[in-house]
Coordinates of C-alpha atoms in Angstrom, one line a residue:
Chain X
X25 CA 152.7 68.5 63.4
X26 CA 150.8 66.8 66.2
X27 CA 148.2 68.7 68.2
X28 CA 150.4 68.7 71.3
X29 CA 153.2 70.3 69.4
X30 CA 150.9 73.0 68.1
X31 CA 149.7 73.7 71.6
X32 CA 153.3 74.2 72.8
X33 CA 153.8 76.6 69.9
X34 CA 150.8 78.6 70.9
X35 CA 151.8 78.5 74.6
X36 CA 155.3 79.8 73.7
X37 CA 153.8 82.6 71.6
X38 CA 151.4 83.7 74.2
X39 CA 154.0 83.4 76.9
X40 CA 156.3 85.8 74.8
X41 CA 159.1 83.3 74.5
X42 CA 158.6 82.1 70.9
X43 CA 161.6 82.3 68.6
X44 CA 161.2 83.9 65.1
X45 CA 161.2 80.4 63.6
X46 CA 158.3 79.4 65.9
X47 CA 156.4 82.5 65.1
X48 CA 156.7 81.8 61.4
X49 CA 155.6 78.2 61.9
X50 CA 152.6 79.3 64.0
X51 CA 151.6 81.9 61.4
X52 CA 151.8 79.3 58.7
X53 CA 149.6 76.8 60.7
X54 CA 147.0 79.5 61.5
X55 CA 146.8 80.5 57.8
X56 CA 146.3 76.8 56.9
X57 CA 143.1 75.9 58.7
X58 CA 140.1 76.8 60.8
X59 CA 140.8 74.1 63.4
X60 CA 144.2 75.6 64.2
X61 CA 142.6 79.1 64.6
X62 CA 139.9 77.6 66.9
X63 CA 142.5 75.9 69.0
X64 CA 144.6 79.1 69.2
X65 CA 141.5 80.9 70.5
X66 CA 140.8 78.3 73.2
X67 CA 144.3 78.6 74.6
X68 CA 144.1 82.3 74.3
X69 CA 140.9 82.2 76.4
X70 CA 142.7 80.5 79.3
X71 CA 145.5 83.1 79.1
X72 CA 143.0 85.9 79.0
X73 CA 141.1 84.7 82.0
X74 CA 144.3 84.2 84.0
X75 CA 145.6 87.6 83.1
X76 CA 142.3 89.2 84.3
X77 CA 143.0 88.2 87.9
X78 CA 144.8 90.9 89.7
X79 CA 147.2 90.6 92.6
X80 CA 145.7 91.2 96.0
X81 CA 147.1 93.3 98.8
X82 CA 147.8 91.3 102.0
X83 CA 145.7 92.3 105.0
X84 CA 147.4 95.2 106.9
X85 CA 147.4 93.1 110.1
X86 CA 149.5 90.3 108.5
X87 CA 152.8 92.1 108.9
X88 CA 152.2 93.0 112.5
X89 CA 151.0 89.6 113.5
X90 CA 154.0 87.9 111.9
X91 CA 156.5 90.3 113.5
X92 CA 154.9 89.9 116.9
X93 CA 155.1 86.1 116.7
X94 CA 158.7 86.3 115.5
X95 CA 159.6 88.7 118.3
X96 CA 158.0 86.5 120.9
X97 CA 159.9 83.4 119.6
X98 CA 163.2 85.4 119.6
X99 CA 162.7 86.4 123.2
X100 CA 161.9 82.8 124.2
X101 CA 165.0 81.6 122.4
X102 CA 167.3 84.1 123.9
X103 CA 166.0 83.3 127.4
X104 CA 166.2 79.5 126.8
X105 CA 169.7 79.9 125.4
X106 CA 171.0 82.0 128.3
X107 CA 171.8 79.3 130.8
X108 CA 172.9 76.9 128.1
X109 CA 175.5 79.4 126.8
X110 CA 176.6 80.1 130.3
X111 CA 177.3 76.4 130.9
X112 CA 178.8 75.9 127.4
X113 CA 181.2 78.8 127.9
X114 CA 182.7 77.2 131.0
X115 CA 183.6 74.1 129.0
X116 CA 183.8 75.2 125.4
X117 CA 187.3 76.7 125.4
X118 CA 188.9 73.5 126.7
X119 CA 188.9 70.6 124.3
X120 CA 187.9 67.2 125.6
X121 CA 185.4 68.6 128.0
X122 CA 182.3 67.8 125.9
X123 CA 181.5 64.9 128.2
X124 CA 181.8 67.2 131.2
X125 CA 179.4 69.7 129.6
X126 CA 176.9 66.8 128.9
X127 CA 177.3 65.6 132.4
X128 CA 176.7 69.1 133.9
X129 CA 173.6 69.5 131.8
X130 CA 172.4 66.1 132.8
X131 CA 173.1 66.8 136.5
X132 CA 171.2 70.1 136.3
X133 CA 168.2 68.5 134.5
X134 CA 168.2 65.6 137.0
X135 CA 168.3 68.0 140.0
X136 CA 165.4 70.0 138.5
X137 CA 163.3 66.8 138.0
X138 CA 164.1 65.7 141.6
X139 CA 163.2 69.2 142.9
X140 CA 160.0 69.4 141.0
X141 CA 159.0 65.9 141.9
X142 CA 159.5 66.7 145.6
X143 CA 157.5 69.9 145.4
X144 CA 160.5 71.8 146.6
X145 CA 160.0 74.7 144.1
X146 CA 156.5 75.4 145.3
X147 CA 157.6 75.4 148.9
X148 CA 160.4 77.8 148.0
X149 CA 158.0 80.1 146.3
X150 CA 159.4 79.7 142.8
X151 CA 157.4 78.8 139.7
X152 CA 156.0 75.3 140.0
X153 CA 155.9 72.4 137.6
X154 CA 153.4 72.2 134.9
X155 CA 150.4 70.2 136.0
X156 CA 147.4 68.7 134.3
X157 CA 144.0 67.8 135.6
X158 CA 140.8 69.4 136.8
X159 CA 141.1 73.0 137.8
X160 CA 139.6 73.6 141.1
X161 CA 138.5 77.1 141.9
X162 CA 141.4 79.0 143.6
X163 CA 140.9 79.6 147.3
X164 CA 139.7 83.1 148.2
X165 CA 137.3 85.2 146.2
X166 CA 137.0 86.2 142.6
X167 CA 137.4 89.9 142.3
X168 CA 137.4 90.6 138.6
X169 CA 136.7 89.0 135.2
X170 CA 137.5 90.1 131.7
X171 CA 136.2 88.7 128.5
X172 CA 138.1 89.3 125.3
X173 CA 137.3 88.4 121.7
X174 CA 139.8 88.5 118.7
X175 CA 138.9 87.2 115.3
X176 CA 138.5 83.4 115.8
X177 CA 139.4 83.3 119.5
X178 CA 137.8 84.1 122.8
X179 CA 139.5 84.5 126.1
X180 CA 138.3 84.8 129.7
X181 CA 140.6 86.0 132.5
X182 CA 139.6 85.8 136.1
X183 CA 141.4 87.4 139.0
X184 CA 141.1 85.7 142.5
X185 CA 142.4 87.2 145.7
X186 CA 143.7 84.7 148.2
X187 CA 143.4 84.8 152.0
X188 CA 147.2 85.1 152.4
X189 CA 147.3 88.2 150.2
X190 CA 148.4 86.4 147.0
X191 CA 146.5 86.5 143.8
X192 CA 145.6 84.0 141.1
X193 CA 144.9 84.6 137.5
X194 CA 142.9 82.0 135.6
X195 CA 143.1 82.3 131.8
X196 CA 140.9 80.3 129.5
X197 CA 141.1 80.6 125.7
X198 CA 139.0 78.9 123.0
X199 CA 140.2 79.4 119.5
X200 CA 139.7 77.9 116.0
X201 CA 142.8 79.5 114.7
X202 CA 146.4 79.9 116.0
X203 CA 146.5 82.5 118.8
X204 CA 148.8 84.1 121.3
X205 CA 147.7 85.1 124.7
X206 CA 149.6 87.1 127.3
X207 CA 149.1 87.9 131.0
X208 CA 151.3 90.8 132.0
X209 CA 152.1 91.8 135.5
X210 CA 154.5 94.2 137.2
X211 CA 157.5 91.9 138.1
X212 CA 158.6 94.3 140.9
X213 CA 155.4 93.6 142.8
X214 CA 154.1 90.2 141.7
X215 CA 156.4 87.2 142.0
X216 CA 155.2 83.9 140.4
X217 CA 154.5 81.2 142.8
X218 CA 153.2 78.5 140.5
X219 CA 151.8 77.9 137.1
X220 CA 149.5 75.1 136.1
X221 CA 148.4 74.2 132.6
X222 CA 145.1 72.5 133.0
X223 CA 144.2 71.6 129.4
X224 CA 147.2 70.1 127.5
X225 CA 147.0 70.8 123.8
X226 CA 150.6 70.7 122.5
X227 CA 150.9 74.5 122.3
X228 CA 153.8 76.5 123.8
X229 CA 153.9 78.6 126.9
X230 CA 156.6 80.7 128.6
X231 CA 156.6 82.2 132.0
X232 CA 159.1 85.0 132.0
X233 CA 159.8 88.1 134.0
X234 CA 156.5 90.0 134.1
X235 CA 154.7 87.9 131.6
X236 CA 153.0 84.6 130.8
X237 CA 152.9 83.9 127.1
X238 CA 150.8 81.2 125.5
X239 CA 150.9 80.2 121.8
X240 CA 148.4 77.6 120.8
X241 CA 145.3 76.6 118.8
X242 CA 142.1 75.0 120.2
X243 CA 141.7 75.5 123.9
X244 CA 144.1 76.4 126.6
X245 CA 143.6 76.9 130.4
X246 CA 146.1 78.1 132.8
X247 CA 146.2 79.1 136.4
X248 CA 149.0 81.5 137.5
X249 CA 149.5 82.1 141.2
X250 CA 151.4 85.3 142.2
X251 CA 152.7 86.6 145.5
X252 CA 152.6 90.3 146.0
X253 CA 155.6 91.8 147.7
X254 CA 154.2 95.3 148.2
X255 CA 150.9 96.8 149.5
X256 CA 150.3 98.2 146.0
X257 CA 148.1 96.0 143.8
X258 CA 148.4 97.3 140.2
X259 CA 146.1 95.8 137.6
X260 CA 147.3 93.0 135.4
X261 CA 147.0 93.1 131.6
X262 CA 145.5 90.3 129.5
X263 CA 146.0 90.3 125.7
X264 CA 144.9 87.9 123.0
X265 CA 145.8 88.1 119.3
X266 CA 145.2 86.0 116.2
X267 CA 146.1 86.8 112.6
X268 CA 142.8 88.5 112.3
X269 CA 143.1 91.0 115.2
X270 CA 143.7 91.3 118.9
X271 CA 142.1 92.5 122.1
X272 CA 143.3 93.5 125.5
X273 CA 141.9 94.2 128.9
X274 CA 142.8 94.5 132.6
X275 CA 142.3 92.5 135.7
X276 CA 142.1 94.5 138.9
X277 CA 143.2 92.4 141.9
X278 CA 141.0 94.2 144.4
X279 CA 137.7 96.2 144.1
X280 CA 138.2 99.8 143.1
X281 CA 137.1 101.1 146.5
X282 CA 139.7 99.0 148.3
X283 CA 141.9 102.0 149.2
X284 CA 138.9 104.0 150.6
X285 CA 137.7 101.2 152.8
X286 CA 141.0 100.9 154.7
Chain Y
X18 CA 165.8 93.4 97.9
X19 CA 169.1 92.3 96.3
X20 CA 170.7 88.9 97.0
X21 CA 173.4 90.6 99.1
X22 CA 170.8 92.6 101.2
X23 CA 168.8 89.4 101.6
X24 CA 171.8 87.4 102.9
X25 CA 172.7 90.3 105.2
X26 CA 169.2 90.2 106.7
X27 CA 169.5 86.4 107.2
X28 CA 172.9 86.8 108.8
X29 CA 171.5 89.4 111.2
X30 CA 168.5 87.2 112.1
X31 CA 170.9 84.3 112.8
X32 CA 172.9 86.6 115.2
X33 CA 169.7 87.2 117.1
X34 CA 168.5 90.5 115.6
X35 CA 164.9 89.5 115.1
X36 CA 164.1 92.9 113.7
X37 CA 166.1 92.1 110.6
X38 CA 163.3 89.7 109.8
X39 CA 161.1 92.7 109.0
X40 CA 163.0 93.2 105.8
X41 CA 162.3 89.7 104.7
X42 CA 158.6 90.0 105.7
X43 CA 158.3 93.3 103.8
X44 CA 159.9 91.8 100.7
X45 CA 157.8 88.7 100.5
X46 CA 154.5 89.1 102.3
X47 CA 152.6 90.3 99.2
X48 CA 153.8 87.6 96.9
X49 CA 153.4 84.8 99.5
X50 CA 150.0 86.0 100.4
X51 CA 149.0 85.8 96.7
X52 CA 150.5 82.4 96.4
X53 CA 148.6 81.1 99.4
X54 CA 145.4 82.8 98.4
X55 CA 145.4 81.0 95.0
X56 CA 146.5 77.8 96.7
X57 CA 143.8 77.7 99.4
X58 CA 141.2 80.0 97.7
X59 CA 140.3 81.8 101.0
X60 CA 141.6 85.1 102.3
X61 CA 141.5 84.3 106.0
X62 CA 143.1 80.9 105.5
X63 CA 145.7 82.5 103.3
X64 CA 146.6 84.9 106.0
X65 CA 147.0 82.1 108.6
X66 CA 149.1 80.1 106.2
X67 CA 151.4 82.9 105.4
X68 CA 151.8 83.8 109.1
X69 CA 152.7 80.2 109.9
X70 CA 155.1 80.0 107.0
X71 CA 157.0 83.1 108.1
X72 CA 157.2 82.0 111.7
X73 CA 158.4 78.5 110.6
X74 CA 161.0 80.2 108.3
X75 CA 162.3 82.3 111.2
X76 CA 162.5 79.3 113.5
X77 CA 164.2 77.1 110.9
X78 CA 166.4 79.9 109.4
X79 CA 169.6 78.1 110.7
X80 CA 168.8 75.2 108.3
X81 CA 168.5 77.4 105.3
X82 CA 171.1 76.6 102.7
X83 CA 172.5 79.9 101.5
X84 CA 173.4 78.6 98.1
X85 CA 169.7 78.6 97.4
X86 CA 167.5 81.6 96.8
X87 CA 165.8 82.6 100.0
X88 CA 162.5 83.1 98.2
X89 CA 162.8 79.5 96.8
X90 CA 163.1 78.2 100.4
X91 CA 160.3 80.3 101.8
X92 CA 158.0 79.6 98.8
X93 CA 158.5 75.8 99.5
X94 CA 157.6 76.3 103.2
X95 CA 154.5 78.3 102.2
X96 CA 153.4 75.6 99.8
X97 CA 153.9 72.9 102.4
X98 CA 151.9 75.0 104.9
X99 CA 149.1 75.3 102.2
X100 CA 149.1 71.5 101.8
X101 CA 148.9 70.9 105.5
X102 CA 146.1 73.5 105.8
X103 CA 144.2 71.9 102.9
X104 CA 144.6 68.4 104.4
X105 CA 143.2 69.7 107.8
X106 CA 140.3 71.4 106.0
X107 CA 139.5 68.2 104.1
X108 CA 139.3 66.3 107.4
X109 CA 137.0 69.0 108.9
X110 CA 134.7 70.1 106.1
X111 CA 133.2 68.0 103.3
X112 CA 134.2 69.4 99.9
X113 CA 131.5 71.4 98.3
X114 CA 130.0 70.4 95.0
X115 CA 131.1 72.4 92.0
X116 CA 128.8 75.2 91.1
X117 CA 127.4 75.2 87.6
X118 CA 129.2 77.4 85.1
X119 CA 127.8 80.6 83.6
X120 CA 126.8 79.2 80.2
X121 CA 128.6 79.7 76.9
X122 CA 127.0 83.0 75.9
X123 CA 127.4 84.7 79.2
X124 CA 129.9 87.6 79.4
X125 CA 132.1 87.0 82.5
X126 CA 132.4 89.6 85.2
X127 CA 135.8 90.0 86.9
X128 CA 134.3 88.4 90.1
X129 CA 133.0 85.4 88.2
X130 CA 136.4 84.9 86.4
X131 CA 138.1 84.9 89.8
X132 CA 135.6 82.4 91.2
X133 CA 135.9 80.1 88.2
X134 CA 139.6 80.2 88.1
X135 CA 139.9 79.8 91.9
X136 CA 137.7 76.7 91.8
X137 CA 139.4 75.2 88.8
X138 CA 142.9 75.8 90.3
X139 CA 141.9 73.7 93.3
X140 CA 141.3 70.8 91.0
X141 CA 144.9 70.9 89.6
X142 CA 147.7 69.1 91.4
X143 CA 149.9 71.3 93.5
X144 CA 152.8 71.3 91.0
X145 CA 150.5 72.4 88.2
X146 CA 148.8 75.0 90.4
X147 CA 152.2 76.3 91.5
X148 CA 153.4 77.1 88.0
X149 CA 150.2 78.8 87.1
X150 CA 150.4 80.9 90.2
X151 CA 154.0 81.9 89.8
X152 CA 153.7 82.7 86.0
X153 CA 150.3 84.4 86.0
X154 CA 149.8 85.9 89.4
X155 CA 153.4 86.5 90.6
X156 CA 154.5 87.2 87.1
X157 CA 157.8 85.4 87.2
X158 CA 159.7 84.6 84.0
X159 CA 160.5 81.1 83.0
X160 CA 164.0 81.5 84.2
X161 CA 162.9 82.9 87.6
X162 CA 160.5 80.1 88.0
X163 CA 163.2 77.6 87.2
X164 CA 165.3 79.1 90.0
X165 CA 162.4 79.2 92.5
X166 CA 161.2 75.7 91.8
X167 CA 164.7 74.3 91.2
X168 CA 163.7 72.6 88.0
X169 CA 165.0 73.2 84.4
X170 CA 163.4 75.9 82.2
X171 CA 162.4 73.1 79.8
X172 CA 160.5 71.4 82.7
X173 CA 158.9 74.8 83.6
X174 CA 157.6 75.2 80.1
X175 CA 156.3 71.7 79.8
X176 CA 154.6 71.9 83.2
X177 CA 153.0 75.2 82.3
X178 CA 151.8 73.9 79.1
X179 CA 150.1 70.9 80.7
X180 CA 148.7 73.0 83.5
X181 CA 147.1 75.4 81.1
X182 CA 145.7 72.5 79.1
X183 CA 144.2 70.9 82.1
X184 CA 142.9 74.3 83.3
X185 CA 141.2 74.8 79.9
X186 CA 139.5 71.5 80.2
X187 CA 138.3 72.2 83.7
X188 CA 137.0 75.6 82.6
X189 CA 135.3 74.0 79.6
X190 CA 133.5 71.6 81.9
X191 CA 132.2 74.5 83.8
X192 CA 130.8 76.0 80.6
X193 CA 133.5 78.5 79.8
X194 CA 134.4 78.6 76.2
X195 CA 135.3 82.3 75.8
X196 CA 136.3 84.9 78.3

């Protein structure tokens, strides 16, 4: 029997899958010579070392971070799918209207591109087109800053109050690992006016009702301008999370003594 | 989780019930974390890899072929994430030199065994590393490994045999002759 065949015999025996015939053959080989016994022991050493390594519990934060990321993607998907389903439902029940559906989608996309190119959305007070380039300080004054650190990531949020009563949030994140960052605001009071992504990095971002969500790795910088539709100025929430942990803080649009000074 | 429960969870996820994904995470997070840990040999990296793998699985769930085992599909995603991760790490950090072994007469502590095996596994190809992980750390039978890896049981046995032989040689190079 060649050495390789002997090794397979030992592997099967130690793996618990050797047949009675294989066991008998192995016993015969081991009784025959010292070299077979030495080889058996070498293979047994590898098995022994492997079996001494115990299974490790995953970190407790793993489950939560996975489910948060999944939930976030599910929300984004359902919001993206909403208008698509609406359009499709209008054409889907009537065969032969696939081209009509494609035309309608094309027309909507074309109109959006035209509107964004003309700046119409910004003038109308709706979320603006994503823009890239140097981020100039927002007009007005900076009224609050928050620094957050999660494992592997740091975020700075700044709140600026504009002369026209609006507010701007500037969010900057630096991270060596995948992260999610959220800016949360009361949608009954703050209406998004524009959103600018300053540092393109290939990550994802979603501006939805009451929340800006960013998923990325590396660095990300955003400026979100909001218009307040009420005299009340509740704080905005800033949250950052990585697989290693998360942190959250608040940005207050006006100094704490703002109410007393009026 | 039985196959039927698994398929029901997949079905609910595809209908938009993202909470159904919890069942899948709960079933597989431990095993996938251990697979990733032995693949990349770093706990933080393993956590990142498993998170990415789960999120990718959720996003691509509509492409999952239900004739296959769900674990088989997620395992493959996790291994691919490990490979991507290791490729990125190789680009960023020069590989460290092997540490000298403990010497032939030294009785190995648990920690040393883990370190030695971890380092030696990294020198095996992914296919060989995979069978060692599934057999010895995830404790799958040959038949289960055959289903997960989608190869015959004969190939599983042959691959395991070669993997252990190479691992033995790598450990011997590091001065291990007896555990």
